[in-house]
Coordinates of C-alpha atoms and ligand atoms in Angstrom, one line a residue:
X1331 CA -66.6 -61.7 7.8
X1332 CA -65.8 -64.9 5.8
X1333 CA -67.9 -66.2 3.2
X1334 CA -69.2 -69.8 2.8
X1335 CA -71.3 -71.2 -0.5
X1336 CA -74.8 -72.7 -0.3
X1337 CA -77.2 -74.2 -2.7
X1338 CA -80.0 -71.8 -1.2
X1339 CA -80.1 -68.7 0.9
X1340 CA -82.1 -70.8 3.4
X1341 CA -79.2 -73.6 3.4
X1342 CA -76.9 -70.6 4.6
X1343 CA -79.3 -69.7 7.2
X1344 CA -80.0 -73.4 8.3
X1345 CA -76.2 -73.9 8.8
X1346 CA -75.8 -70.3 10.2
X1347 CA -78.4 -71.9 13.3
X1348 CA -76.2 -74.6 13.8
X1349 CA -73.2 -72.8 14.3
X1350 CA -75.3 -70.7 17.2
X1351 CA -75.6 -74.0 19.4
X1352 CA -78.7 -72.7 20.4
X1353 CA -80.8 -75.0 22.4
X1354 CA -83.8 -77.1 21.3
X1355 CA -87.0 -75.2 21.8
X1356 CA -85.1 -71.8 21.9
X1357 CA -87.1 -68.7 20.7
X1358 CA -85.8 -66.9 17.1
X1359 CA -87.6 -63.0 17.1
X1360 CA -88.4 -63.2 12.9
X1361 CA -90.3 -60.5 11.0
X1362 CA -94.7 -61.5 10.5
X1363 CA -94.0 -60.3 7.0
X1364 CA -91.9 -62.5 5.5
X1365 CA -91.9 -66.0 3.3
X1366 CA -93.0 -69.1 4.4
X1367 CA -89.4 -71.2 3.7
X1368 CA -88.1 -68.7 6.5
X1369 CA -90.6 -70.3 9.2
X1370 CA -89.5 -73.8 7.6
X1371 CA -85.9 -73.2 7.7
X1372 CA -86.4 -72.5 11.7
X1373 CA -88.8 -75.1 12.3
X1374 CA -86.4 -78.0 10.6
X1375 CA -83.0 -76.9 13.4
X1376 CA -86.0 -77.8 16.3
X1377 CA -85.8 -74.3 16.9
X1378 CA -88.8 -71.9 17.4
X1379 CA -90.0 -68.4 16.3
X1380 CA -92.3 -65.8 17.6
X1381 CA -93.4 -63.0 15.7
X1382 CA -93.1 -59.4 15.4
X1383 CA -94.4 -57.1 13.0
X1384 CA -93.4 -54.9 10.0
X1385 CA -94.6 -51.2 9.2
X1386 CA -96.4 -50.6 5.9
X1387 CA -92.7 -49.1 5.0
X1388 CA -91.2 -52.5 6.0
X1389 CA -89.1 -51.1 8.7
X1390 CA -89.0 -52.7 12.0
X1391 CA -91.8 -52.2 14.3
X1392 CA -89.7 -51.3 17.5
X1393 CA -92.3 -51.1 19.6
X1394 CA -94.1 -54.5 18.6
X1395 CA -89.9 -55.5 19.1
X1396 CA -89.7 -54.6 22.4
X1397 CA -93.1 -56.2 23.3
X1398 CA -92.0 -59.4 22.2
X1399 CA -88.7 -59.2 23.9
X1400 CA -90.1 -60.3 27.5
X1401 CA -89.6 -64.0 26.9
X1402 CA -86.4 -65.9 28.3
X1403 CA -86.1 -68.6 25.8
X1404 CA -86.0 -65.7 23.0
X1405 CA -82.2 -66.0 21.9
X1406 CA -81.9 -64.5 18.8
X1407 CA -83.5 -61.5 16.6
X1408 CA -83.6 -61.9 12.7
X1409 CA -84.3 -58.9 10.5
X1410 CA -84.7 -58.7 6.6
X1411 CA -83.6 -55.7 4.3
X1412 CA -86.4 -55.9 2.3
X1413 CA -86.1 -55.9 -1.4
X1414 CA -81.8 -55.2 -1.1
X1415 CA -82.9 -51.9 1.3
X1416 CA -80.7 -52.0 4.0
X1417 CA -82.6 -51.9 7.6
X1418 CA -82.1 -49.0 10.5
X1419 CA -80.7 -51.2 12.9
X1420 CA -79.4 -48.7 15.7
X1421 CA -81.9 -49.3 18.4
X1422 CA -82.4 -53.0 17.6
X1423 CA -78.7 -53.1 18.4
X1424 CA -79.2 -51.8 21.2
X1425 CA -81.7 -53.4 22.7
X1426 CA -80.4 -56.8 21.2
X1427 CA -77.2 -56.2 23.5
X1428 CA -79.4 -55.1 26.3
X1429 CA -81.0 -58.7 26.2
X1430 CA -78.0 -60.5 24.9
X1431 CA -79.5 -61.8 22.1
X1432 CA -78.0 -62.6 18.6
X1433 CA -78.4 -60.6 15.2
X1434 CA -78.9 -62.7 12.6
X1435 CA -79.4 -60.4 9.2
X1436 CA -81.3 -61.9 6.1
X1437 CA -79.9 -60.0 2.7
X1438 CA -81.2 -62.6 0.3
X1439 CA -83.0 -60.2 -1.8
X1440 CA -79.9 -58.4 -2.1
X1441 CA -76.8 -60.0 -2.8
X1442 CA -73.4 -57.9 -3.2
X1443 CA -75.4 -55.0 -1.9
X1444 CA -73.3 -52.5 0.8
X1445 CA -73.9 -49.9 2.9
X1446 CA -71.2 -47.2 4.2
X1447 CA -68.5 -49.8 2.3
X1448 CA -69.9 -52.9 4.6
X1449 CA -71.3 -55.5 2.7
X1450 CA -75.0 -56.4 3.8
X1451 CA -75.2 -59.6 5.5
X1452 CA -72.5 -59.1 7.4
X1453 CA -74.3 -56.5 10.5
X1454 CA -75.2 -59.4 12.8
X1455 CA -73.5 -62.5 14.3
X1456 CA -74.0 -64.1 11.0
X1457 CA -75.9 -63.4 7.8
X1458 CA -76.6 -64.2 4.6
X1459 CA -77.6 -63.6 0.7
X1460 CA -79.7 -65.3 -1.8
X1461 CA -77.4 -64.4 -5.4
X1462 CA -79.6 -66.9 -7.5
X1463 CA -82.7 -64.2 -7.0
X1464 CA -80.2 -61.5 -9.1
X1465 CA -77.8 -63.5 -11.1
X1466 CA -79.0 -66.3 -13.5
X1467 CA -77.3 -69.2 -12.0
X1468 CA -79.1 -72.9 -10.8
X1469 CA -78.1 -72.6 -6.7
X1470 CA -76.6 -70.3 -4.4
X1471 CA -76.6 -68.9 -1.2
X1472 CA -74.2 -67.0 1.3
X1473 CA -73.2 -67.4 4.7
X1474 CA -71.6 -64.4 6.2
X1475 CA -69.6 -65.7 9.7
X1476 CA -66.4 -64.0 11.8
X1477 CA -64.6 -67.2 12.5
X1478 CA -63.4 -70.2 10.1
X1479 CA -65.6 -73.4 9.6
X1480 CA -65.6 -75.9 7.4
X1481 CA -68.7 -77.6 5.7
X1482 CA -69.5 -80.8 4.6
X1483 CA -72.5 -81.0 2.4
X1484 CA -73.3 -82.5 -0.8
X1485 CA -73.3 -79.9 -3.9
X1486 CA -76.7 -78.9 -5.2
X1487 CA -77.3 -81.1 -8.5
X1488 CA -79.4 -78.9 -11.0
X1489 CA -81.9 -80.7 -13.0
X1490 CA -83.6 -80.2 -17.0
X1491 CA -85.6 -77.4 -15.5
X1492 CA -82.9 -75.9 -14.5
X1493 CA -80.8 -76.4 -17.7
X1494 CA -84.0 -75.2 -19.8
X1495 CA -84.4 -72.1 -17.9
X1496 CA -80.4 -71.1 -18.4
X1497 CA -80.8 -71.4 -21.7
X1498 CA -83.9 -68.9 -21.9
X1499 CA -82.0 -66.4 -19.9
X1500 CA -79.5 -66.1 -22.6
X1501 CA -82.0 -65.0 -25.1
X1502 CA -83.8 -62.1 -23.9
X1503 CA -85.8 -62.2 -26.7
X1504 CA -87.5 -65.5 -26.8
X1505 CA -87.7 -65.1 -23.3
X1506 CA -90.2 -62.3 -23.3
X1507 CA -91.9 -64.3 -26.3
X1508 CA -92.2 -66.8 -24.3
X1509 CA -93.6 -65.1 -21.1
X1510 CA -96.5 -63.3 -23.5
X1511 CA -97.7 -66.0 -25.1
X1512 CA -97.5 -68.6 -22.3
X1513 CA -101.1 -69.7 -22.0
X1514 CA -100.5 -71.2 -18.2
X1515 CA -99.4 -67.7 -16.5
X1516 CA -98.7 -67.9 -12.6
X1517 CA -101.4 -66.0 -10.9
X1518 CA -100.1 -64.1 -8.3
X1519 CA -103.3 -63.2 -6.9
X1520 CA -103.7 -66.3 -5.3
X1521 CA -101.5 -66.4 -2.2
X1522 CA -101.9 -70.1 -2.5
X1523 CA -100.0 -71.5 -4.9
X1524 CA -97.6 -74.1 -5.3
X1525 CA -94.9 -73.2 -3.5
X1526 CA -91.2 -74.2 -3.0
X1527 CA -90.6 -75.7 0.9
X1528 CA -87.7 -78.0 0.7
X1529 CA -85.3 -76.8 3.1
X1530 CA -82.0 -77.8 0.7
X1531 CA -79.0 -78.7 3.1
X1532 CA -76.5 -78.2 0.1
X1533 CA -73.7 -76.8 -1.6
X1534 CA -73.5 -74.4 -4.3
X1535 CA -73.0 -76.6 -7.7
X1536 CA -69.5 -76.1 -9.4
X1537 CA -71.3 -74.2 -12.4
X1538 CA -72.7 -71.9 -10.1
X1539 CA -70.4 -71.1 -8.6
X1540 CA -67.9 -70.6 -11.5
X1541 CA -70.9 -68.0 -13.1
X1542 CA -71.3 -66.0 -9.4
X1543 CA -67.4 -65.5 -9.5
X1544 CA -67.2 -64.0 -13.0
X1545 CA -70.7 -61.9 -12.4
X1546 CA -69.6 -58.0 -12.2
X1547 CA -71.5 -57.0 -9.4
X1548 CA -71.4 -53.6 -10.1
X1549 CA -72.3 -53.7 -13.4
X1550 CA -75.7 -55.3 -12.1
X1551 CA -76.1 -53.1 -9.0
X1552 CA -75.6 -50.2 -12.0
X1553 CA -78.3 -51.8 -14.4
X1554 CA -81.0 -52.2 -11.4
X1555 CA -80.6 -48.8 -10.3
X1556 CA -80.8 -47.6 -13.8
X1557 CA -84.1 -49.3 -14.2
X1558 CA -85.3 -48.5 -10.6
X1559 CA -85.2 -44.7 -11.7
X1560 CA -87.1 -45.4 -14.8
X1561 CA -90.1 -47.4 -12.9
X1562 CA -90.3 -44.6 -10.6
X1563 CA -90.7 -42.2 -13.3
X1564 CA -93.3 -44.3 -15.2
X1565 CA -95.4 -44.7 -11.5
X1566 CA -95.1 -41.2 -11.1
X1567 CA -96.5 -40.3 -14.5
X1568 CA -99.3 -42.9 -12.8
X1569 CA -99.5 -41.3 -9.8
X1570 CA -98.2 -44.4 -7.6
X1571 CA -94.9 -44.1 -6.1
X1572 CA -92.1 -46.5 -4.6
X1573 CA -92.4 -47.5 -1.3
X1574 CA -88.6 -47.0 -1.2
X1575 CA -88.2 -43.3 -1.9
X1576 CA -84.1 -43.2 -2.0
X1577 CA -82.4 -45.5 -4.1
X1578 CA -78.6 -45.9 -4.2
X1579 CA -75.8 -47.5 -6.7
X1580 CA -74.2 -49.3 -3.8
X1581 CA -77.5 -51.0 -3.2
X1582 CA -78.3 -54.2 -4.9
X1583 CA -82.0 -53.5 -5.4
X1584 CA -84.7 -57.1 -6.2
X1585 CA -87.5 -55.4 -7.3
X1586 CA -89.7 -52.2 -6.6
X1587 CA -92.0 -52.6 -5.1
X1588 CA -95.4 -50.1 -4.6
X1589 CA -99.0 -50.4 -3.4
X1590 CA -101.9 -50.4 -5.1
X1591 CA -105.8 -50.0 -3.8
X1592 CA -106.7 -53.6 -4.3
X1593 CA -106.3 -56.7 -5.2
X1594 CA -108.2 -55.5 -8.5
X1595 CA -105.5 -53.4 -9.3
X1596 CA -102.9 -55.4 -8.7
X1597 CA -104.3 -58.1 -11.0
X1598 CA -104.5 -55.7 -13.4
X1599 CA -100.4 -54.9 -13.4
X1600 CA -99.6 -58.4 -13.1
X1601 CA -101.7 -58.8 -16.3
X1602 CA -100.1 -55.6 -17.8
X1603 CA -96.8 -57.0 -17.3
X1604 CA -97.4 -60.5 -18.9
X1605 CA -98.7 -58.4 -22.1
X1606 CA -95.6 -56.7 -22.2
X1607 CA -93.2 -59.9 -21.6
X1608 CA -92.0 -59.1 -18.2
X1609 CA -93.1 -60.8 -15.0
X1610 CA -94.4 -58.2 -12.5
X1611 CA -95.0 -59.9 -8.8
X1612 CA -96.8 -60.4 -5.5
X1613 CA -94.2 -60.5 -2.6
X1614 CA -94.0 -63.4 -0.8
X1615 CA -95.3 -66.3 -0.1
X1616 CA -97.3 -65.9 3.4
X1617 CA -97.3 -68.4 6.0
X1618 CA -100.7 -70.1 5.3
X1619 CA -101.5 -69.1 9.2
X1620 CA -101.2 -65.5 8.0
X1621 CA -103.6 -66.1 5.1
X1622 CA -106.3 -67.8 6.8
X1623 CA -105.9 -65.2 10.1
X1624 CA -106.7 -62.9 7.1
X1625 CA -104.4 -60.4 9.5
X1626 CA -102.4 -57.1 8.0
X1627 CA -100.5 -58.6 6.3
X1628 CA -102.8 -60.8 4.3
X1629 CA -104.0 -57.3 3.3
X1630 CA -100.7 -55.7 2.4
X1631 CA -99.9 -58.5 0.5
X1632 CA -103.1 -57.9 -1.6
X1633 CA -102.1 -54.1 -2.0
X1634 CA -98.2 -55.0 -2.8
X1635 CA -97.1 -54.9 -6.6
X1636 CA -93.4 -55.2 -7.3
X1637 CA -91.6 -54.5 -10.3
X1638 CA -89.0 -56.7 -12.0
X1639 CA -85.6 -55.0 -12.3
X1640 CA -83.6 -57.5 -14.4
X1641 CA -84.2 -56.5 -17.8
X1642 CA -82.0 -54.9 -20.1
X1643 CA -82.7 -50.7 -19.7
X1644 CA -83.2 -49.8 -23.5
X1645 CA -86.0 -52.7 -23.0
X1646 CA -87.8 -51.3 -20.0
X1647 CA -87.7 -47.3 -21.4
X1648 CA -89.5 -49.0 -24.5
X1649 CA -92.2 -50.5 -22.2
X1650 CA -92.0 -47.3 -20.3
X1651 CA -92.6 -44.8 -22.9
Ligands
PLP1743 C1 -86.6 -62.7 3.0 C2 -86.2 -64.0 2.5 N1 -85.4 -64.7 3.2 C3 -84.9 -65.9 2.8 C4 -85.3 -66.5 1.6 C5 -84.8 -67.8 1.2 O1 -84.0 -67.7 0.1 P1 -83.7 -69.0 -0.9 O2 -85.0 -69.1 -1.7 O3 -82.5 -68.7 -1.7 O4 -83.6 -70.1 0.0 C6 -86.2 -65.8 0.8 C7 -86.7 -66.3 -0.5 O5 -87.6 -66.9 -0.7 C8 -86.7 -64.5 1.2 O6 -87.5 -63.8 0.5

C-alpha cells in the first residue's frame, strides 16, 4: 500500500471517499460508537451512513452487521481498531465480499501499529492513521491506497496554539505543572463540550512532516507498551482491569482504556489524574443524536475511563507506586 500525508486523519479519510467514486446518497456501514468528526467527514463527500453497533469489548457486533447489510445503496463498511487494537475482521471480510462492498479501515488511534508484519490501515481498500494523537507534531494524517495518486491540497498552516503547545511538550516538567495547577480543567464528564468539527481538506505542514519522519516508531510503540503494563498492574491492585486484556509491542497502543461503575467514578479518576499532572479521558466525542437518544452508548461512554500512555515510564511508576 502507498502512503499519502494529510493535515488530519479525517482529511485522509475525506480524500480516501473520493477516490471510491461512490455515488451521491450512497450508504457507508460506520461503527454507533465512534466520534462525531467521523459522521462529519461522511456527511461533507454527500455521502450517507447507517449505523451498526459495537460490543462493550468494542469488537464488531456481527450480528447487528449482518442486520444492517439488507440495503442496496449500502456500498462500503468502515471499522475502527479501537485504541491501536487491531479488529477480527475474518467474517466481515467475508460477508463484505459476499455483498461486494468496500473495507475501509480507521487506525487513527494507532499510527505505525502492525499486526502479523502488516501495517494497520492497510486491511481494506483504503485506510488510514491519525500520527498527531501519538507523536507531538501540529497536523498529520495517513492515507493507506494500492494504486498511485496524486493530491493537490494546500498544507495545513499551524497557528500560536499550536506553536505554544510544541513548546510544552518539550518540557515534561512544566507541562505536568502546568496541567495541576490549571484552574480551567476540561471536564470530561460533560459529553458536551466544545468540540473540534472542521473537516480540514489539507496537507500535512512541512514541520510535521519533517518531525513524523525522524520519530522512532518503535521506540514509542516500546514506551506505550511499557506503560500499558504498568496501568494494568496499578488497576489490578484496584481491582479494575483493561478492557484490552493482551497487549503487544508491535501494537501502537492510544490509551487504556477500562470501565468504571458510574459517571461518579469516573469523575473521580479524571480528577485523580489532574492532581497528579496527567490528563486521564472520556472516549469520544458522541454524536449529539447519541447523547440525547441517551442509547448504550451514552451509557458506556459514562462508564469509560482511559488512561494516557505518553508519559515518560520512570514518571508513571512514580504516580503508580
Ligand atoms: C476513531 C477515529 N477516527 C477518526 C478520527 C479523526 O482523526 P483526526 O482528529 O486526526 O481527524 C478520530 C479522532 O478524533 C477517531 O477517534
Amino acid at each position: 500500500m502507498k502512503e499519502y500525508y494529510f493535515s488530519h486523519g479525517r482529511s485522509a479519510l475525506l480524500n480516501g471517499l473520493k477516490l471510491m467514486n461512490f455515488s451521491k446518497n450512497d450508504l457507508i456501514l460506520i461503527p454507533d460508537y465512534l466520534c462525531e468528526i467521523v459522521e462529519l467527514t461522511i456527511k461533507s463527500t454527500n455521502l450517507k451512513f447507517i449505523k451498526y453497533e459495537i460490543n462493550d469489548d468494542f469488537s464488531i457486533n456481527i450480528k447487528s452487521l449482518k442486520r444492517k447489510l439488507k440495503s442496496k445503496k449500502i456500498k462500503a463498511v468502515l471499522f475502527v481498531n479501537y485504541f491501536g487494537f487491531p479488529q477480527k475482521i475474518v467474517e466481515l471480510k467475508k460477508l463484505c465480499k459476499k455483498y461486494k462492498l468496500k473495507i475501509i479501515e480507521d487506525n487513527s488511534h494507532g499510527h505505525g501499529g502492525s499486526l502479523k508484519n502488516k501495517i494497520l490501515g492497510s486491511r481494506g481498500d483504503f485506510g488510514f492513521s491519525s500520527p498527531r494523537k501519538v507523536f507531538k507534531i501540529n497536523s498529520g494524517g495517513v492515507l493507506y491506497y494500492k494504486n498511485k495518486v496524486t493530491f493537490n491540497l494546500p498544507k495545513y498552516k499551524y497557528n500560536i496554539n499550536n506553536t505554544l503547545i510544541n513548546l510544552l511538550n518539550k518540557n515534561f516538567t512544566l507541562k505536568t505543572f502546568i496541567k495541576k495547577n490549571l484552574i480551567f480543567k476540561k471536564d470530561f464528564t460533560t459529553p458536551i463540550t466544545k468540540r473540534d468539527t472542521f473537516v480540514y481538506n489539507m496537507s500535512i505542514d512541512d514541520l510535521s512532516l519533517k518531525k513524523l519522519r525522524k520519530e522512532n516508531i518503535v521506540k514509542e510503540k516500546y514506551k506505550r507498551y511499557t506503560n500499558y503494563l504498568i496501568w494494568k498492574k496499578y488497576l489490578s491492585k484496584n481491582n479494575f482491569e483493561p478492557i484490552f486484556k493482551k497487549v503487544d509491542k508491535n501494537l501502537m497502543i492510544w490509551c487504556l482504556p477500562f470501565y468504571v461503575k458510574n459517571s461518579n467514578d469516573a469523575k473521580n479518576w479524571f480528577l485523580w489524574g489532574y492532581k497528579k499532572g496527567i490528563t486521564i479521558f472520556s472516549w469520544p466525542d458522541l454524536s449529539i443524536d447519541n447523547i440525547k437518544k441517551n442509547n448504550n452508548c451514552f451509557k458506556r461512554w459514562k462508564r469509560l475511563v482511559c488512561l494516557p500512555l505518553d508519559m515518560p515510564s520512570s514518571f508513571l511508576k512514580k504516580i503508580c507506586n
